[in-house]
Coordinates of C-alpha atoms in Angstrom, one line a residue:
M1 CA 53.6 87.8 -36.0
S2 CA 52.9 90.6 -33.7
F3 CA 50.3 90.4 -31.1
F4 CA 48.4 93.4 -29.6
K5 CA 47.7 93.2 -26.0
K6 CA 45.0 95.1 -24.3
K7 CA 46.4 97.3 -21.6
T8 CA 44.4 98.9 -18.9
V9 CA 44.5 102.6 -18.2
R10 CA 42.5 104.8 -15.9
A11 CA 40.7 107.9 -16.9
V12 CA 41.5 110.9 -14.7
T13 CA 39.6 114.2 -14.9
P14 CA 42.0 117.0 -13.9
L15 CA 41.1 120.5 -12.9
A16 CA 41.5 123.1 -15.5
T17 CA 45.0 124.7 -15.3
L18 CA 46.6 127.9 -16.3
E19 CA 50.2 128.2 -17.2
T20 CA 52.2 131.1 -15.6
K21 CA 55.8 132.0 -15.6
N22 CA 57.8 132.4 -12.4
E23 CA 60.9 134.4 -11.9
N24 CA 63.4 131.9 -13.4
G25 CA 61.3 131.6 -16.6
S26 CA 60.0 128.1 -16.0
N27 CA 56.4 127.4 -16.4
A28 CA 54.1 126.7 -13.5
V29 CA 50.5 125.7 -13.2
S30 CA 47.9 127.3 -11.1
F31 CA 44.3 126.4 -10.3
S32 CA 41.3 127.6 -12.2
D33 CA 37.8 127.7 -10.8
R34 CA 36.4 125.5 -13.6
T35 CA 36.7 121.8 -14.1
S36 CA 38.2 120.6 -17.4
H37 CA 36.5 117.8 -19.3
Q38 CA 39.7 116.7 -20.8
I39 CA 40.8 113.1 -20.0
V40 CA 44.3 112.1 -19.0
E41 CA 45.2 108.6 -19.9
V42 CA 47.8 107.4 -17.3
P43 CA 49.3 104.0 -18.1
L44 CA 49.3 101.5 -15.3
P45 CA 52.3 99.3 -14.5
T46 CA 52.8 96.5 -17.0
H47 CA 52.4 93.8 -14.4
R48 CA 48.9 95.0 -13.6
T49 CA 47.6 94.7 -17.2
S50 CA 46.0 91.6 -18.5
T51 CA 43.4 90.5 -21.0
S52 CA 39.7 90.1 -20.0
N53 CA 40.0 86.3 -20.4
S54 CA 42.9 86.0 -18.0
N55 CA 40.9 88.2 -15.5
V56 CA 38.0 85.8 -15.6
H57 CA 40.4 82.9 -15.2
Q58 CA 42.0 84.5 -12.2
R59 CA 38.6 85.2 -10.6
C60 CA 37.4 81.6 -11.1
C61 CA 40.7 80.0 -10.1
S62 CA 41.9 82.4 -7.5
K63 CA 43.0 81.1 -4.1
E64 CA 40.1 82.7 -2.3
S65 CA 37.5 81.3 -4.8
L66 CA 38.9 77.8 -4.5
K67 CA 38.7 78.0 -0.7
E68 CA 35.1 79.1 -0.9
Q69 CA 34.2 76.2 -3.3
A70 CA 36.1 73.7 -1.1
L71 CA 34.2 74.9 2.0
L72 CA 30.8 74.6 0.2
M73 CA 31.5 71.1 -1.1
T74 CA 32.9 69.9 2.2
T75 CA 29.8 71.2 4.0
I76 CA 27.4 69.4 1.5
A77 CA 29.5 66.3 1.9
S78 CA 29.3 66.5 5.7
V79 CA 25.4 66.5 5.5
I80 CA 25.3 63.5 3.1
I81 CA 28.0 61.5 5.1
G82 CA 26.3 62.5 8.4
I83 CA 23.0 61.0 7.2
G84 CA 24.7 57.8 6.1
V85 CA 26.7 57.4 9.3
G86 CA 23.7 58.2 11.5
L87 CA 21.5 55.6 9.8
G88 CA 24.4 53.1 10.0
L89 CA 24.9 53.6 13.8
R90 CA 21.2 53.3 14.6
G91 CA 21.8 49.5 14.8
L92 CA 24.1 50.0 17.7
K93 CA 21.8 52.2 19.7
C94 CA 20.8 51.0 23.1
E95 CA 17.2 51.0 24.2
T96 CA 18.4 51.4 27.9
E97 CA 21.4 52.8 29.6
Q98 CA 23.1 49.3 29.7
Y99 CA 25.3 47.7 27.0
I100 CA 23.1 44.7 26.4
N101 CA 22.2 42.6 23.3
G102 CA 25.3 43.9 21.5
C103 CA 24.4 47.6 21.6
R104 CA 27.2 50.1 21.9
L105 CA 25.6 53.6 22.0
T106 CA 23.6 54.8 25.0
K107 CA 22.1 58.3 25.5
E108 CA 25.2 59.5 27.2
D109 CA 27.3 58.3 24.2
I110 CA 25.0 60.1 21.8
A111 CA 25.4 63.3 23.9
Y112 CA 29.2 63.1 23.4
I113 CA 28.6 62.8 19.6
E114 CA 26.4 65.9 19.7
F115 CA 28.9 67.9 21.7
P116 CA 31.0 69.3 18.7
G117 CA 27.8 70.3 16.9
A118 CA 26.5 72.0 20.0
I119 CA 29.7 74.0 20.3
F120 CA 29.4 75.1 16.6
I121 CA 25.9 76.3 17.1
N122 CA 26.9 78.2 20.3
I123 CA 29.7 79.9 18.3
L124 CA 27.2 81.1 15.7
K125 CA 24.7 82.2 18.3
L126 CA 27.5 84.1 20.1
L127 CA 27.9 86.3 17.0
I128 CA 24.2 87.1 16.5
L129 CA 23.9 89.9 19.0
P130 CA 27.0 91.9 17.9
L131 CA 26.2 91.2 14.3
I132 CA 22.6 92.5 14.5
V133 CA 23.5 95.6 16.5
S134 CA 26.5 96.6 14.4
S135 CA 25.0 95.8 11.0
I136 CA 21.7 97.7 11.5
I137 CA 23.3 100.8 13.0
S138 CA 26.1 101.0 10.5
S139 CA 23.7 100.5 7.6
L140 CA 21.1 103.1 8.7
A141 CA 23.8 105.6 9.7
Q142 CA 24.7 105.8 6.0
L143 CA 21.1 106.4 4.9
D144 CA 18.7 109.3 5.5
A145 CA 15.4 108.8 7.3
Q146 CA 13.4 108.9 4.1
S147 CA 15.5 106.3 2.4
S148 CA 15.5 103.9 5.3
G149 CA 11.7 104.3 5.8
K150 CA 11.1 103.4 2.1
M151 CA 13.4 100.5 2.3
G152 CA 11.8 99.2 5.5
L153 CA 8.3 99.5 4.0
R154 CA 9.3 97.6 0.9
A155 CA 10.9 94.9 3.0
L156 CA 7.8 94.5 5.2
I157 CA 5.4 94.4 2.2
Y158 CA 7.6 91.7 0.5
Y159 CA 7.8 89.6 3.7
F160 CA 4.1 89.7 4.6
G161 CA 3.2 89.0 0.9
T162 CA 5.4 86.0 0.5
T163 CA 4.5 84.6 3.9
I164 CA 0.8 84.7 2.9
I165 CA 1.6 83.1 -0.5
A166 CA 3.5 80.3 1.3
A167 CA 0.5 79.6 3.6
I168 CA -1.8 79.5 0.6
V169 CA 0.5 77.1 -1.3
G170 CA 0.5 74.8 1.6
I171 CA -3.2 74.8 2.0
I172 CA -3.8 74.1 -1.7
L173 CA -1.5 71.1 -1.5
V174 CA -2.9 69.6 1.7
L175 CA -6.5 70.0 0.5
T176 CA -5.5 68.3 -2.8
I177 CA -3.4 65.5 -1.5
Q178 CA -5.4 65.0 1.7
P179 CA -2.6 63.1 3.6
G180 CA -4.8 62.7 6.7
K181 CA -7.4 60.7 4.8
R182 CA -5.2 58.5 2.6
G183 CA -2.6 57.2 5.0
G184 CA -4.6 54.7 7.0
A185 CA -5.7 54.8 10.6
K186 CA -5.0 57.7 13.0
E187 CA -2.0 57.5 15.2
A188 CA -2.5 56.8 18.9
F189 CA -1.6 59.5 21.3
K190 CA 1.4 59.1 23.6
A191 CA 0.7 58.5 27.2
D192 CA 2.9 61.3 28.3
S193 CA 1.4 64.0 26.1
K194 CA 0.8 67.3 27.8
S195 CA -1.8 69.8 27.1
A196 CA -0.6 73.1 25.7
E197 CA -3.0 75.9 24.9
G198 CA -2.5 79.4 23.6
R199 CA -4.5 82.4 22.4
T200 CA -3.9 84.5 19.3
I201 CA -4.4 87.7 21.3
D202 CA -1.6 86.7 23.7
T203 CA 0.7 86.3 20.8
I204 CA -0.1 89.7 19.4
L205 CA 0.4 91.4 22.8
D206 CA 3.7 89.6 23.3
L207 CA 4.9 90.9 20.0
I208 CA 4.1 94.5 21.0
R209 CA 5.6 94.1 24.4
N210 CA 8.8 92.8 23.1
L211 CA 9.0 95.7 20.7
F212 CA 9.3 98.1 23.6
P213 CA 11.6 96.4 26.3
D214 CA 12.0 98.2 29.6
N215 CA 15.7 97.4 29.7
I216 CA 17.8 97.2 26.5
V217 CA 20.5 95.3 28.3
Q218 CA 18.0 92.7 29.5
A219 CA 16.7 92.4 26.0
A220 CA 20.0 91.0 24.9
F221 CA 19.3 87.8 26.8
Q222 CA 15.6 87.7 27.8
T223 CA 12.2 88.1 26.2
L224 CA 8.7 88.5 27.6
G225 CA 6.0 85.9 27.1
T226 CA 2.6 85.0 28.3
K227 CA 2.2 81.9 30.4
L228 CA -1.4 80.7 30.0
T229 CA -3.0 78.5 32.7
V230 CA -6.3 76.9 31.8
N231 CA -8.8 75.8 34.4
K232 CA -11.9 74.0 33.4
T233 CA -14.7 74.0 35.9
I234 CA -18.5 73.5 35.9
G235 CA -20.6 76.6 36.1
I236 CA -24.2 77.2 36.9
D237 CA -26.3 79.7 34.8
A238 CA -29.3 81.7 35.8
N239 CA -31.6 78.8 35.2
N240 CA -29.6 76.6 37.5
A241 CA -28.3 74.6 34.5
T242 CA -24.7 73.4 34.6
Y243 CA -22.2 74.1 31.8
N244 CA -18.5 73.6 31.2
R245 CA -16.6 76.8 32.0
T246 CA -13.0 77.5 30.9
I247 CA -11.0 80.1 32.9
Y248 CA -7.8 81.5 31.4
D249 CA -5.2 82.9 33.7
A250 CA -2.5 84.8 31.8
K251 CA 0.7 85.8 33.5
L252 CA 3.8 87.4 32.1
E253 CA 7.1 85.6 32.5
K254 CA 10.7 86.2 31.3
R255 CA 12.2 83.6 29.0
D256 CA 15.8 83.0 28.0
G257 CA 16.6 84.2 24.5
I258 CA 17.5 87.4 22.7
N259 CA 14.6 89.8 22.3
V260 CA 15.3 90.4 18.6
L261 CA 12.3 92.6 18.1
G262 CA 13.3 95.0 20.8
L263 CA 16.9 95.2 19.7
L264 CA 15.7 95.8 16.1
L265 CA 13.6 98.7 17.0
F266 CA 16.2 100.2 19.2
C267 CA 19.0 99.8 16.7
I268 CA 16.8 101.2 13.8
L269 CA 16.1 104.4 15.8
F270 CA 19.7 104.6 17.0
G271 CA 21.1 104.3 13.4
I272 CA 18.6 106.9 12.0
I273 CA 19.6 109.4 14.7
I274 CA 23.3 108.9 13.9
S275 CA 22.6 109.6 10.2
R276 CA 20.8 112.8 11.1
L277 CA 23.5 114.1 13.4
K278 CA 26.2 113.5 10.7
E279 CA 29.5 114.9 11.8
K280 CA 28.5 115.1 15.4
A281 CA 28.1 111.4 15.6
A282 CA 30.8 110.4 13.1
I283 CA 32.8 108.6 15.8
L284 CA 29.9 106.4 16.6
K285 CA 29.4 105.6 12.9
Q286 CA 33.0 104.6 12.6
F287 CA 32.9 102.5 15.7
F288 CA 30.0 100.4 14.6
E289 CA 31.4 100.0 11.1
A290 CA 34.7 98.8 12.6
M291 CA 32.8 96.5 14.9
L292 CA 30.9 95.0 12.0
E293 CA 34.2 94.3 10.2
V294 CA 35.6 92.5 13.2
V295 CA 32.4 90.4 13.6
M296 CA 32.5 89.4 9.9
Q297 CA 36.1 88.3 10.3
L298 CA 35.0 86.1 13.2
V299 CA 32.3 84.7 11.1
R300 CA 34.8 83.7 8.4
I301 CA 36.9 81.9 11.1
A302 CA 33.8 80.1 12.5
M303 CA 32.7 78.9 9.0
L304 CA 35.9 76.9 8.7
F305 CA 34.5 74.5 11.3
S306 CA 31.0 74.3 9.8
P307 CA 31.5 70.9 8.0
L308 CA 32.6 69.3 11.2
G309 CA 29.9 70.8 13.4
I310 CA 27.1 70.1 10.9
F311 CA 28.3 66.5 10.5
F312 CA 28.0 65.8 14.3
L313 CA 24.6 67.6 14.5
I314 CA 23.1 65.4 11.7
V315 CA 24.5 62.2 13.2
S316 CA 23.3 62.9 16.7
K317 CA 19.8 63.9 15.5
I318 CA 19.3 60.7 13.5
L319 CA 20.5 58.7 16.5
T320 CA 17.9 60.3 18.8
M321 CA 15.1 59.7 16.4
D322 CA 12.5 57.3 17.8
S323 CA 11.7 55.1 14.9
L324 CA 12.0 55.0 11.1
N325 CA 8.5 53.7 10.9
D326 CA 7.3 57.3 11.4
F327 CA 8.4 58.1 7.9
V328 CA 5.8 55.8 6.3
G329 CA 2.1 55.7 6.2
S330 CA 0.0 58.8 6.9
L331 CA 2.9 60.7 8.5
G332 CA 5.1 60.0 5.5
L333 CA 2.5 61.4 3.1
Y334 CA 2.2 64.4 5.4
M335 CA 6.0 64.9 5.1
A336 CA 5.8 64.6 1.3
T337 CA 3.1 67.3 1.2
V338 CA 5.2 69.7 3.3
L339 CA 8.3 69.0 1.3
A340 CA 6.5 69.5 -2.0
G341 CA 5.1 72.8 -0.8
L342 CA 8.5 74.0 0.4
F343 CA 10.0 73.1 -3.0
I344 CA 7.3 74.9 -5.0
H345 CA 7.6 78.0 -2.9
G346 CA 11.3 78.0 -2.5
F347 CA 12.5 77.1 -6.0
I348 CA 9.6 78.2 -8.2
I349 CA 7.7 81.1 -6.7
L350 CA 10.5 82.9 -4.9
P351 CA 12.9 82.7 -7.9
L352 CA 10.1 83.8 -10.2
I353 CA 9.5 86.9 -8.0
L354 CA 13.3 87.6 -8.1
F355 CA 13.4 87.3 -11.9
I356 CA 10.3 89.4 -12.5
V357 CA 11.4 92.2 -10.3
T358 CA 15.2 92.3 -10.8
R359 CA 15.8 90.3 -14.0
M360 CA 18.7 88.6 -12.2
N361 CA 20.0 85.2 -13.1
V362 CA 18.2 83.1 -10.5
F363 CA 20.4 80.1 -10.9
K364 CA 23.5 82.1 -10.2
Y365 CA 21.8 83.7 -7.2
I366 CA 20.8 80.3 -5.8
R367 CA 24.4 79.1 -6.3
G368 CA 25.6 82.1 -4.4
M369 CA 23.3 81.2 -1.4
S370 CA 24.4 77.5 -1.3
Q371 CA 26.6 77.9 1.8
A372 CA 23.8 79.6 3.7
L373 CA 21.2 77.0 2.7
V374 CA 23.4 74.1 3.7
T375 CA 24.2 75.8 7.0
A376 CA 20.5 76.4 7.7
F377 CA 19.7 72.8 7.0
G378 CA 22.5 71.7 9.4
T379 CA 21.7 74.1 12.3
A380 CA 17.9 74.3 11.8
S381 CA 18.1 78.0 13.0
S382 CA 17.6 81.1 10.9
S383 CA 19.3 83.3 13.6
A384 CA 22.3 81.0 13.8
T385 CA 22.6 81.1 10.0
L386 CA 22.4 84.9 9.9
P387 CA 26.2 85.4 9.9
V388 CA 26.6 83.1 6.9
T389 CA 23.6 84.7 5.1
Y390 CA 25.4 88.0 5.3
R391 CA 28.5 86.6 3.6
C392 CA 26.6 84.9 0.8
V393 CA 24.4 87.9 0.1
E394 CA 27.1 90.5 0.1
E395 CA 30.2 88.7 -1.2
K396 CA 28.6 86.1 -3.6
N397 CA 25.5 88.0 -4.8
H398 CA 26.9 91.5 -4.5
I399 CA 23.9 93.1 -2.7
D400 CA 24.6 96.6 -1.3
P401 CA 25.6 96.2 2.3
R402 CA 23.4 99.1 3.3
V403 CA 20.4 97.0 2.2
S404 CA 21.5 93.6 3.5
R405 CA 22.6 94.8 6.9
F406 CA 19.1 96.3 7.5
V407 CA 16.8 93.9 5.7
L408 CA 18.4 90.5 6.7
P409 CA 18.0 90.9 10.5
L410 CA 14.4 92.1 9.9
G411 CA 13.7 89.1 7.7
A412 CA 15.2 86.7 10.2
T413 CA 12.7 87.9 12.8
V414 CA 9.4 88.4 10.8
N415 CA 9.8 86.5 7.6
M416 CA 9.1 82.8 8.0
D417 CA 7.7 81.5 4.7
G418 CA 8.6 77.9 5.4
T419 CA 7.1 78.0 8.9
A420 CA 3.8 79.5 7.7
L421 CA 3.5 76.8 5.0
Y422 CA 4.4 74.0 7.5
E423 CA 1.9 75.2 10.1
A424 CA -0.9 75.5 7.6
V425 CA -0.3 72.0 6.3
A426 CA 0.1 70.5 9.8
A427 CA -3.1 72.1 11.1
I428 CA -5.3 70.9 8.2
Y429 CA -3.6 67.5 8.3
I430 CA -4.5 67.1 11.9
A431 CA -8.0 68.2 11.1
Q432 CA -8.2 65.5 8.5
L433 CA -7.0 62.9 10.9
N434 CA -9.7 63.8 13.3
H435 CA -12.4 64.0 10.6
V436 CA -13.1 67.7 11.3
P437 CA -14.9 69.3 8.4
L438 CA -13.2 72.4 7.0
T439 CA -15.4 75.2 5.7
A440 CA -14.1 78.1 3.5
A441 CA -14.1 80.4 6.5
K442 CA -11.9 78.0 8.5
V443 CA -9.5 77.7 5.6
I444 CA -9.2 81.5 5.4
I445 CA -8.7 81.7 9.2
T446 CA -6.0 79.1 8.9
T447 CA -4.2 81.2 6.3
F448 CA -4.0 84.3 8.3
T449 CA -3.4 82.5 11.6
S450 CA -0.5 80.6 10.1
T451 CA 1.0 83.9 8.9
L452 CA 0.6 85.5 12.3
A453 CA 1.9 82.5 14.1
S454 CA 5.0 82.3 11.9
I455 CA 5.8 86.0 12.7
G456 CA 5.5 85.4 16.4
A457 CA 7.7 82.2 16.3
A458 CA 10.9 84.2 16.8
S459 CA 10.2 85.1 20.4
I460 CA 8.8 81.7 21.5
P461 CA 10.9 78.6 22.4
Q462 CA 10.4 75.6 20.2
A463 CA 8.9 77.9 17.7
G464 CA 7.2 75.7 15.1
L465 CA 5.3 73.4 17.4
V466 CA 4.4 75.9 20.0
T467 CA 2.9 78.4 17.6
L468 CA 1.1 75.6 15.8
V469 CA -1.2 75.5 18.9
L470 CA -2.5 78.9 17.8
V471 CA -3.6 77.5 14.4
L472 CA -5.1 74.4 16.0
N473 CA -7.2 76.6 18.4
A474 CA -8.4 78.6 15.4
L475 CA -9.7 75.4 13.9
G476 CA -11.3 74.2 17.1
L477 CA -8.8 71.3 17.5
P478 CA -7.4 70.0 20.8
P479 CA -3.8 71.3 21.4
E480 CA -2.7 67.8 22.4
E481 CA -2.9 66.8 18.7
V482 CA 0.4 68.7 18.1
R483 CA 2.1 65.6 19.4
T484 CA 1.0 63.7 16.2
I485 CA 3.8 65.3 14.2
F486 CA 6.6 65.3 16.8
A487 CA 8.4 62.3 15.3
V488 CA 9.2 64.0 12.0
D489 CA 9.2 67.6 13.0
W490 CA 13.0 67.7 13.4
L491 CA 13.6 66.9 9.8
L492 CA 10.9 69.2 8.4
D493 CA 12.3 71.9 10.6
R494 CA 15.6 71.8 8.7
F495 CA 14.0 72.1 5.3
R496 CA 11.7 75.0 6.3
T497 CA 14.6 76.8 8.0
A498 CA 16.5 76.7 4.7
I499 CA 13.4 78.1 2.9
N500 CA 13.2 80.9 5.5
V501 CA 16.8 81.9 4.9
F502 CA 16.4 81.7 1.2
G503 CA 13.3 83.9 1.4
D504 CA 15.2 86.5 3.4
S505 CA 17.9 86.6 0.8
I506 CA 15.5 87.0 -2.1
G507 CA 13.8 89.8 -0.2
C508 CA 17.2 91.4 0.2
A509 CA 17.8 91.4 -3.6
V510 CA 14.2 92.7 -4.3
V511 CA 14.6 95.6 -1.9
N512 CA 18.1 96.4 -3.2
H513 CA 16.7 96.6 -6.8
L514 CA 13.7 98.7 -5.8
S515 CA 15.8 101.1 -3.7
R516 CA 18.5 101.7 -6.3
K517 CA 17.4 105.2 -7.0
E518 CA 17.6 106.2 -3.4
L519 CA 21.0 104.5 -3.0
D520 CA 22.3 106.2 -6.2
A521 CA 21.1 109.6 -4.9
L522 CA 22.9 109.0 -1.6
D523 CA 26.1 108.0 -3.5
N524 CA 25.9 111.1 -5.6
K525 CA 25.3 113.3 -2.6
T526 CA 28.3 111.8 -0.8
M527 CA 30.5 112.3 -3.8
S528 CA 29.3 115.9 -4.1
D529 CA 30.0 116.6 -0.5
D530 CA 33.5 115.0 -0.8
D531 CA 34.3 117.2 -3.9
T532 CA 33.1 120.3 -2.0
N533 CA 35.4 119.4 1.0
I534 CA 38.3 118.8 -1.4
H535 CA 37.9 122.2 -3.1
N536 CA 37.5 124.0 0.2
S537 CA 40.7 122.4 1.5
K538 CA 42.7 123.5 -1.6
S539 CA 44.9 120.5 -1.2
T540 CA 47.2 120.1 -4.3
T541 CA 49.5 117.4 -5.5
A542 CA 52.0 117.6 -8.3
L543 CA 52.1 114.5 -10.6
L544 CA 55.6 115.5 -11.9
P545 CA 58.5 117.0 -9.9
H546 CA 59.0 120.7 -10.5
N547 CA 62.0 121.4 -12.7
N548 CA 63.9 124.7 -11.9
T549 CA 66.7 124.0 -14.3
N550 CA 67.0 126.0 -17.5
T551 CA 65.7 123.8 -20.2
S552 CA 64.3 124.6 -23.6
R553 CA 60.6 124.8 -23.9
S554 CA 60.4 121.9 -26.3
N555 CA 62.0 119.5 -23.9
H556 CA 60.3 120.9 -20.7
V557 CA 57.3 119.0 -19.4
T558 CA 54.9 121.3 -17.6
P559 CA 54.0 119.9 -14.2
L560 CA 50.3 119.5 -13.8
V561 CA 48.7 120.2 -10.4
Y562 CA 45.6 118.2 -9.5
D563 CA 43.2 118.6 -6.7
N564 CA 44.0 115.5 -4.5
P565 CA 44.0 113.0 -7.4
S566 CA 43.3 109.4 -6.7
F567 CA 43.6 106.6 -9.3
S568 CA 42.3 103.7 -7.2
N569 CA 38.6 104.7 -7.5
Q570 CA 38.6 105.9 -11.1
A571 CA 36.9 104.1 -14.0
E572 CA 39.0 101.8 -16.1
T573 CA 39.2 101.8 -19.9
T574 CA 41.2 99.6 -22.3
I575 CA 43.3 100.5 -25.3
E576 CA 44.6 98.3 -28.1
N577 CA 47.8 100.0 -29.2
D578 CA 51.1 99.4 -27.4
N579 CA 52.7 102.5 -28.8
I580 CA 50.7 105.0 -26.9
M581 CA 51.3 103.4 -23.5
G582 CA 54.6 105.2 -23.1
Q583 CA 53.1 108.7 -23.1
T584 CA 50.5 110.7 -21.4
T585 CA 48.0 112.4 -23.8
F586 CA 45.2 114.9 -23.3

């Protein structure tokens, strides 16, 4: 029985040729100004041909694929084992700094356990600055100003839209479940609680200030923020009546941390200018592209240590938790409300948007983002997860790098779906605990304030809890009430960070789909420019050696001269017949 194997050939479109005779009578080939539409089928080496089934098998079982799957499974296992080990070691935790009553773990010992996890986070944060700078500049340098403007507008519309939807979902759930009214008595305040106040206008002004830093080098490690001092005094009006008077003293201060907003704006403008200068700035374009490749290699190395780092982070966080009693009662119901909202938004609404817009397989896309989601849960930081998000979006889900390298840093700064949902639920939950009536106007104010607070969270330390004060002020609640949810915030922070990262990746796919016409146009333009340069250079290459010996015309093969042929980038076709593989046909 004979078997027919599919063998792969590449289609090559040669230039039209014209045979001429030289002095010794042999045929030669010269160029013609027109391009032939004939196709030359050039056989590939036998060892490179395979059936489609074997190709799929090789992709699924390749060494690189097995490494990726092993890393993902190890990371997930580290989270599960870390939770179990942390809960098991809580019985050995010392209430004081002395080893009494059989305890074996003091605060100092817990700090040692946390040390490997802290090093892992530091490594990821180390890569944030070069990654943002190189990715945005190299991406926009390949686009024109019109394409990048449309892409940025689509990303912002998506981010603002999904953030508002997340806040609405949270509000609907918390008003329906009412965790603040069903969980029993209100928790008592801690004695060491401190008052923290903020104003919405200060947050808006801080965002604008950080967009335009006065020193781009300083923006790499410091941000601007408003420090608000509140003085409450007794005033006397014109009728000699006394009233309580609140005086706000707002002062600007520099805070440690990367000014992501300022760097984003600077890199966006820098990349657009490079794209406009073209050949004049080609060396800068190549520099940032090479820089990005180096940073991504460092990310791959850092991810090898992610299971170990995440394991120690989870264990140390569980050991530092005050009490497991915080997960029951009213606070436990509040946690269930937040988690239900995050699940609905992250695994129902966002995938639905992805399917409606792009018609992609949402399950395959979620699977491709698994490593980033687990890393986000372990680190509780969208920025620290950004290097991993790049890898998952580009290598697993095959998003155009020109889109991902521009959209993802923007999303990590302004797109906080999980944070907006969390703050809306937390604010209304605290209002229910304090028996504060909620009108329709206050609910609407909560929606928009939560959206604004989540956007401003990137430039404020302890983002979720600090920006929650803005929402509490909008509802007329005392800022001290933010302490009510301190005990469980560390766990909810990890879930909402995972949803933030997933929302960024979904936005990347949506913008990539909506921008495909601009990207195709740029690709065609680039190919056209390359063809023009090739024709202008008149570089020729002979596929077959020129034969000067006297041979009969029937046995002589006319050498074909191509304009700089390249087989590596040509489209591949398959043929069924073994017999035609030994010859080249037109």
